[in-house]
mmCIF file of C-alpha atoms in Angstrom:
data_model
loop_
_atom_site.group_PDB
_atom_site.id
_atom_site.type_symbol
_atom_site.label_atom_id
_atom_site.label_comp_id
_atom_site.label_asym_id
_atom_site.label_seq_id
_atom_site.Cartn_x
_atom_site.Cartn_y
_atom_site.Cartn_z
ATOM 1 C CA MET A 17 74.660 118.260 75.387
ATOM 2 C CA THR A 18 71.557 116.020 75.107
ATOM 3 C CA TRP A 19 69.145 116.031 72.560
ATOM 4 C CA ASN A 20 66.490 117.349 74.672
ATOM 5 C CA GLU A 21 68.794 120.994 75.726
ATOM 6 C CA HIS A 22 68.922 121.615 71.713
ATOM 7 C CA GLY A 23 65.016 121.471 71.377
ATOM 8 C CA GLY A 24 64.993 118.091 69.574
ATOM 9 C CA ARG A 25 68.298 119.159 67.693
ATOM 10 C CA LEU A 26 71.897 117.198 67.823
ATOM 11 C CA GLY A 27 74.692 119.650 69.335
ATOM 12 C CA GLU A 28 77.770 120.546 67.178
ATOM 13 C CA GLU A 29 80.068 118.688 67.793
ATOM 14 C CA PHE A 30 78.007 115.296 66.455
ATOM 15 C CA PHE A 31 78.489 116.734 62.948
ATOM 16 C CA THR A 32 82.281 118.265 63.073
ATOM 17 C CA PRO A 33 84.308 115.818 61.372
ATOM 18 C CA GLY A 34 87.034 114.021 63.457
ATOM 19 C CA SER A 35 88.523 110.731 64.825
ATOM 20 C CA SER A 36 86.279 107.408 64.005
ATOM 21 C CA SER A 37 87.442 106.587 67.287
ATOM 22 C CA PHE A 38 83.948 106.251 69.707
ATOM 23 C CA THR A 39 86.162 106.494 72.829
ATOM 24 C CA GLU A 40 88.395 109.452 71.627
ATOM 25 C CA PHE A 41 84.553 111.373 71.112
ATOM 26 C CA LEU A 42 83.410 110.487 74.288
ATOM 27 C CA ALA A 43 86.686 111.717 76.113
ATOM 28 C CA ALA A 44 85.989 115.119 73.999
ATOM 29 C CA HIS A 45 82.834 115.868 74.630
ATOM 30 C CA ARG A 46 81.497 113.502 77.659
ATOM 31 C CA PRO A 47 84.311 112.578 79.673
ATOM 32 C CA GLU A 48 82.777 111.824 82.877
ATOM 33 C CA LEU A 49 80.468 108.915 80.886
ATOM 34 C CA LEU A 50 84.369 106.408 80.766
ATOM 35 C CA SER A 51 84.496 104.522 83.531
ATOM 36 C CA THR A 52 88.410 103.721 82.638
ATOM 37 C CA ARG A 53 89.108 107.943 83.677
ATOM 38 C CA ARG A 54 87.800 107.988 86.475
ATOM 39 C CA VAL A 55 90.428 107.570 89.248
ATOM 40 C CA LEU A 56 90.413 107.303 93.365
ATOM 41 C CA PRO A 57 91.318 110.076 95.781
ATOM 42 C CA ASP A 58 95.007 110.562 96.177
ATOM 43 C CA GLY A 59 96.191 107.885 99.001
ATOM 44 C CA VAL A 60 92.825 105.686 98.541
ATOM 45 C CA ARG A 61 93.294 102.200 97.343
ATOM 46 C CA ALA A 62 90.634 99.623 96.636
ATOM 47 C CA ALA A 63 90.675 97.071 99.020
ATOM 48 C CA PRO A 64 90.824 93.751 97.217
ATOM 49 C CA ASP A 65 88.533 91.963 99.364
ATOM 50 C CA GLN A 66 85.857 94.695 98.659
ATOM 51 C CA VAL A 67 86.060 94.525 94.548
ATOM 52 C CA PRO A 68 84.796 91.261 92.997
ATOM 53 C CA HIS A 69 87.634 90.062 90.390
ATOM 54 C CA GLY A 70 87.256 87.269 87.344
ATOM 55 C CA THR A 71 89.989 85.045 87.217
ATOM 56 C CA THR A 72 91.441 82.201 84.829
ATOM 57 C CA VAL A 73 90.502 82.566 81.190
ATOM 58 C CA LEU A 74 92.650 81.337 77.843
ATOM 59 C CA ALA A 75 92.880 80.778 74.255
ATOM 60 C CA LEU A 76 94.023 78.497 71.695
ATOM 61 C CA SER A 77 94.638 78.341 68.310
ATOM 62 C CA PHE A 78 93.151 74.908 66.396
ATOM 63 C CA ARG A 79 93.149 73.614 62.661
ATOM 64 C CA ASP A 80 90.355 75.603 61.991
ATOM 65 C CA GLY A 81 90.434 79.142 63.809
ATOM 66 C CA VAL A 82 90.958 80.255 67.691
ATOM 67 C CA LEU A 83 89.312 78.720 70.596
ATOM 68 C CA ILE A 84 89.002 81.207 74.068
ATOM 69 C CA ALA A 85 87.349 80.145 77.266
ATOM 70 C CA GLY A 86 87.628 81.100 80.905
ATOM 71 C CA ASP A 87 86.305 79.846 84.099
ATOM 72 C CA ARG A 88 82.884 81.400 85.440
ATOM 73 C CA ARG A 89 83.808 82.608 89.360
ATOM 74 C CA ALA A 90 84.632 85.902 90.802
ATOM 75 C CA THR A 91 85.574 86.171 93.962
ATOM 76 C CA MET A 92 86.061 89.177 96.737
ATOM 77 C CA GLY A 93 89.212 87.730 99.164
ATOM 78 C CA ASN A 94 88.419 84.206 100.113
ATOM 79 C CA LEU A 95 84.807 84.775 99.421
ATOM 80 C CA ILE A 96 83.051 83.719 96.082
ATOM 81 C CA ALA A 97 81.375 86.298 95.066
ATOM 82 C CA GLN A 98 79.716 84.890 91.919
ATOM 83 C CA ARG A 99 79.334 81.789 90.526
ATOM 84 C CA ASP A 100 78.626 81.930 86.888
ATOM 85 C CA LEU A 101 80.229 84.908 85.622
ATOM 86 C CA GLU A 102 80.521 85.189 82.294
ATOM 87 C CA LYS A 103 84.031 86.424 81.290
ATOM 88 C CA VAL A 104 84.260 85.652 77.160
ATOM 89 C CA HIS A 105 82.414 88.076 75.189
ATOM 90 C CA PRO A 106 81.956 88.144 71.200
ATOM 91 C CA ALA A 107 83.646 91.983 70.322
ATOM 92 C CA ASP A 108 82.458 91.855 66.446
ATOM 93 C CA ASP A 109 81.891 88.916 64.223
ATOM 94 C CA TYR A 110 85.382 87.704 64.283
ATOM 95 C CA THR A 111 86.860 88.850 67.645
ATOM 96 C CA ALA A 112 86.310 87.635 71.021
ATOM 97 C CA VAL A 113 87.905 89.493 74.316
ATOM 98 C CA ALA A 114 88.012 87.528 77.503
ATOM 99 C CA PHE A 115 89.122 89.257 80.866
ATOM 100 C CA ALA A 116 90.690 88.974 84.052
ATOM 101 C CA GLY A 117 90.681 91.109 87.169
ATOM 102 C CA THR A 118 88.217 94.009 88.253
ATOM 103 C CA VAL A 119 84.920 92.665 87.185
ATOM 104 C CA GLY A 120 82.730 95.866 86.967
ATOM 105 C CA LEU A 121 85.844 97.801 85.068
ATOM 106 C CA ALA A 122 85.923 95.204 82.641
ATOM 107 C CA LEU A 123 82.315 94.470 81.793
ATOM 108 C CA ASP A 124 82.574 98.269 80.782
ATOM 109 C CA MET A 125 85.142 97.826 79.320
ATOM 110 C CA VAL A 126 84.117 94.923 76.440
ATOM 111 C CA LYS A 127 80.954 97.139 76.350
ATOM 112 C CA LEU A 128 83.134 100.134 75.194
ATOM 113 C CA TYR A 129 85.202 98.345 73.019
ATOM 114 C CA GLN A 130 82.211 96.312 71.500
ATOM 115 C CA VAL A 131 80.792 100.214 70.590
ATOM 116 C CA GLU A 132 84.403 101.353 69.264
ATOM 117 C CA LEU A 133 84.452 98.387 66.810
ATOM 118 C CA THR A 134 81.005 99.117 65.389
ATOM 119 C CA HIS A 135 81.558 102.738 65.596
ATOM 120 C CA PHE A 136 84.688 102.805 63.501
ATOM 121 C CA GLU A 137 82.970 100.146 60.796
ATOM 122 C CA LYS A 138 79.861 103.244 60.734
ATOM 123 C CA ILE A 139 82.253 105.877 59.883
ATOM 124 C CA GLU A 140 84.577 104.470 57.792
ATOM 125 C CA GLY A 141 82.641 101.864 55.898
ATOM 126 C CA VAL A 142 84.980 98.897 56.504
ATOM 127 C CA ALA A 143 85.936 96.907 59.686
ATOM 128 C CA MET A 144 89.252 97.435 61.192
ATOM 129 C CA THR A 145 92.181 95.060 60.770
ATOM 130 C CA LEU A 146 92.875 92.900 63.374
ATOM 131 C CA ASP A 147 96.370 94.168 64.367
ATOM 132 C CA GLY A 148 93.772 97.437 64.665
ATOM 133 C CA LYS A 149 91.688 95.917 67.054
ATOM 134 C CA ALA A 150 94.383 94.898 68.901
ATOM 135 C CA ARG A 151 96.289 98.278 68.966
ATOM 136 C CA ARG A 152 92.887 99.913 70.156
ATOM 137 C CA LEU A 153 92.012 97.599 72.944
ATOM 138 C CA ALA A 154 95.807 98.240 74.077
ATOM 139 C CA GLY A 155 95.011 102.245 73.984
ATOM 140 C CA MET A 156 91.825 101.810 76.360
ATOM 141 C CA ILE A 157 93.701 99.915 79.304
ATOM 142 C CA ARG A 158 96.086 102.387 78.796
ATOM 143 C CA GLN A 159 93.838 104.757 79.967
ATOM 144 C CA ASN A 160 92.594 102.377 82.587
ATOM 145 C CA LEU A 161 96.369 102.759 84.364
ATOM 146 C CA GLY A 162 95.508 105.419 86.868
ATOM 147 C CA GLN A 163 92.961 102.982 88.299
ATOM 148 C CA ALA A 164 95.190 99.931 87.973
ATOM 149 C CA MET A 165 97.908 101.310 90.190
ATOM 150 C CA GLN A 166 95.458 101.851 92.617
ATOM 151 C CA GLY A 167 94.300 98.204 92.728
ATOM 152 C CA LEU A 168 91.671 98.006 89.944
ATOM 153 C CA ALA A 169 93.378 95.934 87.216
ATOM 154 C CA VAL A 170 92.021 94.668 83.724
ATOM 155 C CA VAL A 171 93.910 92.350 81.941
ATOM 156 C CA PRO A 172 91.906 91.286 78.810
ATOM 157 C CA LEU A 173 92.509 88.680 76.724
ATOM 158 C CA LEU A 174 91.843 88.948 72.768
ATOM 159 C CA THR A 175 91.533 86.455 69.930
ATOM 160 C CA GLY A 176 90.368 86.951 65.892
ATOM 161 C CA TYR A 177 90.225 85.242 63.233
ATOM 162 C CA ASP A 178 92.402 86.784 60.372
ATOM 163 C CA PRO A 179 91.600 85.928 56.611
ATOM 164 C CA ALA A 180 94.793 87.354 55.502
ATOM 165 C CA ARG A 181 97.107 84.887 57.258
ATOM 166 C CA PRO A 182 98.146 81.214 55.847
ATOM 167 C CA GLU A 183 95.835 78.800 56.194
ATOM 168 C CA GLY A 184 96.048 76.911 59.798
ATOM 169 C CA GLU A 185 97.184 79.914 60.967
ATOM 170 C CA ARG A 186 94.217 82.198 61.243
ATOM 171 C CA GLY A 187 93.567 82.119 64.750
ATOM 172 C CA ARG A 188 95.453 84.781 66.404
ATOM 173 C CA ILE A 189 95.979 85.666 70.186
ATOM 174 C CA PHE A 190 96.754 89.065 71.824
ATOM 175 C CA SER A 191 97.467 89.604 75.341
ATOM 176 C CA PHE A 192 98.150 92.822 77.434
ATOM 177 C CA ASP A 193 99.832 94.188 80.362
ATOM 178 C CA ILE A 194 97.904 96.781 83.029
ATOM 179 C CA ALA A 195 99.364 99.903 80.914
ATOM 180 C CA GLY A 196 98.463 98.664 77.724
ATOM 181 C CA GLY A 197 101.970 96.916 76.556
ATOM 182 C CA LEU A 198 100.878 94.762 73.067
ATOM 183 C CA TYR A 199 101.861 91.122 72.565
ATOM 184 C CA GLU A 200 100.957 88.344 70.188
ATOM 185 C CA LYS A 201 101.239 84.901 71.324
ATOM 186 C CA THR A 202 101.314 81.589 69.249
ATOM 187 C CA GLY A 203 99.453 78.483 70.002
ATOM 188 C CA PHE A 204 97.877 79.331 73.320
ATOM 189 C CA HIS A 205 97.600 81.940 76.127
ATOM 190 C CA ALA A 206 96.382 82.045 79.775
ATOM 191 C CA GLU A 207 95.537 84.906 81.750
ATOM 192 C CA GLY A 208 94.500 85.175 85.449
ATOM 193 C CA SER A 209 95.069 83.917 89.180
ATOM 194 C CA GLY A 210 95.032 80.441 87.901
ATOM 195 C CA SER A 211 96.891 81.226 84.576
ATOM 196 C CA PRO A 212 100.400 79.668 85.785
ATOM 197 C CA TYR A 213 98.541 75.907 86.112
ATOM 198 C CA ALA A 214 96.274 76.513 83.122
ATOM 199 C CA SER A 215 99.205 77.338 80.713
ATOM 200 C CA GLY A 216 100.922 74.182 82.097
ATOM 201 C CA ALA A 217 98.534 72.156 81.260
ATOM 202 C CA LEU A 218 98.527 74.149 77.991
ATOM 203 C CA LYS A 219 102.213 73.434 77.529
ATOM 204 C CA LYS A 220 101.640 69.567 77.965
ATOM 205 C CA LEU A 221 98.370 69.363 75.651
ATOM 206 C CA PHE A 222 98.880 72.020 72.689
ATOM 207 C CA ARG A 223 99.768 71.043 69.343
ATOM 208 C CA LYS A 224 99.255 72.252 65.880
ATOM 209 C CA GLY A 225 97.017 70.987 64.049
ATOM 210 C CA LEU A 226 94.152 70.268 67.152
ATOM 211 C CA ASP A 227 90.182 69.847 65.825
ATOM 212 C CA ARG A 228 87.601 71.627 67.544
ATOM 213 C CA ARG A 229 86.880 68.909 70.097
ATOM 214 C CA GLU A 230 90.221 68.404 70.878
ATOM 215 C CA ALA A 231 90.740 71.833 71.213
ATOM 216 C CA ALA A 232 87.927 72.058 73.640
ATOM 217 C CA LEU A 233 88.765 69.338 75.660
ATOM 218 C CA ALA A 234 92.278 70.902 76.336
ATOM 219 C CA ALA A 235 90.949 74.044 77.407
ATOM 220 C CA LEU A 236 88.523 72.176 79.586
ATOM 221 C CA GLN A 237 91.354 69.862 81.297
ATOM 222 C CA ALA A 238 93.473 73.125 81.533
ATOM 223 C CA LEU A 239 90.811 75.151 83.520
ATOM 224 C CA TYR A 240 90.259 72.132 85.341
ATOM 225 C CA ASP A 241 93.743 72.076 86.458
ATOM 226 C CA ALA A 242 93.801 75.822 87.439
ATOM 227 C CA ALA A 243 90.877 75.421 89.916
ATOM 228 C CA ASP A 244 92.887 72.397 91.075
ATOM 229 C CA ASP A 245 95.137 74.664 92.523
ATOM 230 C CA ASP A 246 94.333 78.192 92.128
ATOM 231 C CA SER A 247 91.166 78.667 94.833
ATOM 232 C CA ALA A 248 89.877 81.549 92.876
ATOM 233 C CA THR A 249 89.270 79.418 89.439
ATOM 234 C CA GLY A 250 86.154 77.584 89.673
ATOM 235 C CA GLY A 251 85.902 73.954 87.994
ATOM 236 C CA PRO A 252 83.109 72.612 86.229
ATOM 237 C CA ASP A 253 80.047 72.096 88.585
ATOM 238 C CA ILE A 254 78.438 69.346 88.152
ATOM 239 C CA ASN A 255 75.619 69.780 90.778
ATOM 240 C CA ARG A 256 74.805 73.364 90.161
ATOM 241 C CA ARG A 257 75.037 73.095 86.217
ATOM 242 C CA ILE A 258 78.032 75.641 85.742
ATOM 243 C CA PHE A 259 80.421 74.522 83.132
ATOM 244 C CA PRO A 260 83.242 77.266 81.869
ATOM 245 C CA ILE A 261 82.130 79.210 78.555
ATOM 246 C CA VAL A 262 83.979 77.364 75.459
ATOM 247 C CA SER A 263 83.534 79.933 72.238
ATOM 248 C CA VAL A 264 85.314 79.210 69.100
ATOM 249 C CA ILE A 265 86.102 81.538 66.092
ATOM 250 C CA THR A 266 86.567 80.463 62.444
ATOM 251 C CA GLU A 267 85.648 81.595 58.884
ATOM 252 C CA ASP A 268 82.123 81.156 59.841
ATOM 253 C CA GLY A 269 82.538 83.684 62.565
ATOM 254 C CA PHE A 270 82.117 83.557 66.448
ATOM 255 C CA GLU A 271 80.335 80.694 67.949
ATOM 256 C CA ARG A 272 79.614 80.177 71.548
ATOM 257 C CA LEU A 273 79.822 76.671 72.326
ATOM 258 C CA PRO A 274 76.094 75.056 72.865
ATOM 259 C CA GLU A 275 75.855 74.599 76.986
ATOM 260 C CA ALA A 276 74.413 71.161 76.095
ATOM 261 C CA GLU A 277 78.164 70.231 74.438
ATOM 262 C CA THR A 278 80.492 71.994 77.003
ATOM 263 C CA ALA A 279 78.132 70.006 79.639
ATOM 264 C CA ALA A 280 78.847 66.504 77.832
ATOM 265 C CA LEU A 281 82.787 67.619 77.176
ATOM 266 C CA SER A 282 83.042 68.662 81.064
ATOM 267 C CA ARG A 283 81.079 65.283 82.147
ATOM 268 C CA GLU A 284 83.783 63.234 79.795
ATOM 269 C CA MET A 285 86.715 64.888 81.264
ATOM 270 C CA VAL A 286 85.534 64.507 84.923
ATOM 271 C CA GLU A 287 85.263 60.766 84.233
ATOM 272 C CA GLN A 288 88.735 60.872 83.152
ATOM 273 C CA ARG A 289 90.417 61.941 86.201
ATOM 274 C CA ARG A 290 88.524 59.630 88.208
ATOM 275 C CA THR A 291 91.172 56.936 86.765
ATOM 276 C CA ARG A 292 94.152 60.009 85.737
ATOM 277 C CA PRO A 293 93.889 62.591 88.816
ATOM 278 C CA ASP A 294 96.527 64.772 87.325
ATOM 279 C CA GLY A 295 94.855 64.579 83.806
ATOM 280 C CA PRO A 296 95.927 63.268 80.250
ATOM 281 C CA HIS A 297 99.677 63.067 79.133
ATOM 282 C CA ALA A 298 101.397 64.789 76.762
ATOM 283 C CA THR A 299 101.221 63.412 73.190
ATOM 284 C CA PRO A 300 104.688 61.493 71.869
#
């Protein structure tokens, strides 16, 4: 039902009490608007070299909250589909989501998730808890299972600032599988094709109590290592001035690091790699 079909009046569904979930509302009344519900015809599978895929994203906790970052490359098979893709997005003031996987579906899911959190707060009068936000995103991923089994998977990474946690532990990280399984991670986590190499770097560099600058450098080092071994992951492109996206969430809310700061840190890291190509060693 549309506004025009009712002569300027909203349909009854807008005035009927129900769930505070915007996704459930759409599923009940306009399911065709949910891209996560569309499945390819039986026997059809998406060709990996015909659909852009985003690659490596990561998160790590630090002294004041949590950091989330991603490289900028999207690939179609052996081709670079995009060099400056944004894979890290704020979900609300204290939550951020990054994604690996099918770009088109991932961007739709991020936009729907942002609306989902806003809709809940408007209906209920309070913000959803961080655990509730994680469960809600898990449910949205589960709705995409049919497409994931046909090669169109989306694998988000969720981070948030939780003031209910003890000081120093308020930055939280959640990962998911393609079936909507939800897992909370401690310290750090990475997703995407370059994640084994990024995780290996973070295992070496992560420690409790990192400040913002140290956490940002650790994230950039991890993405550099991922790009060094995974052709689908893009490292800092000094010539084109394309650098990874790095964002933090603290008690002051979500903040994307200014491009000038990310560029300066990236150049510092690349210069360090001239004398130590394998990157910094673990702190004793």
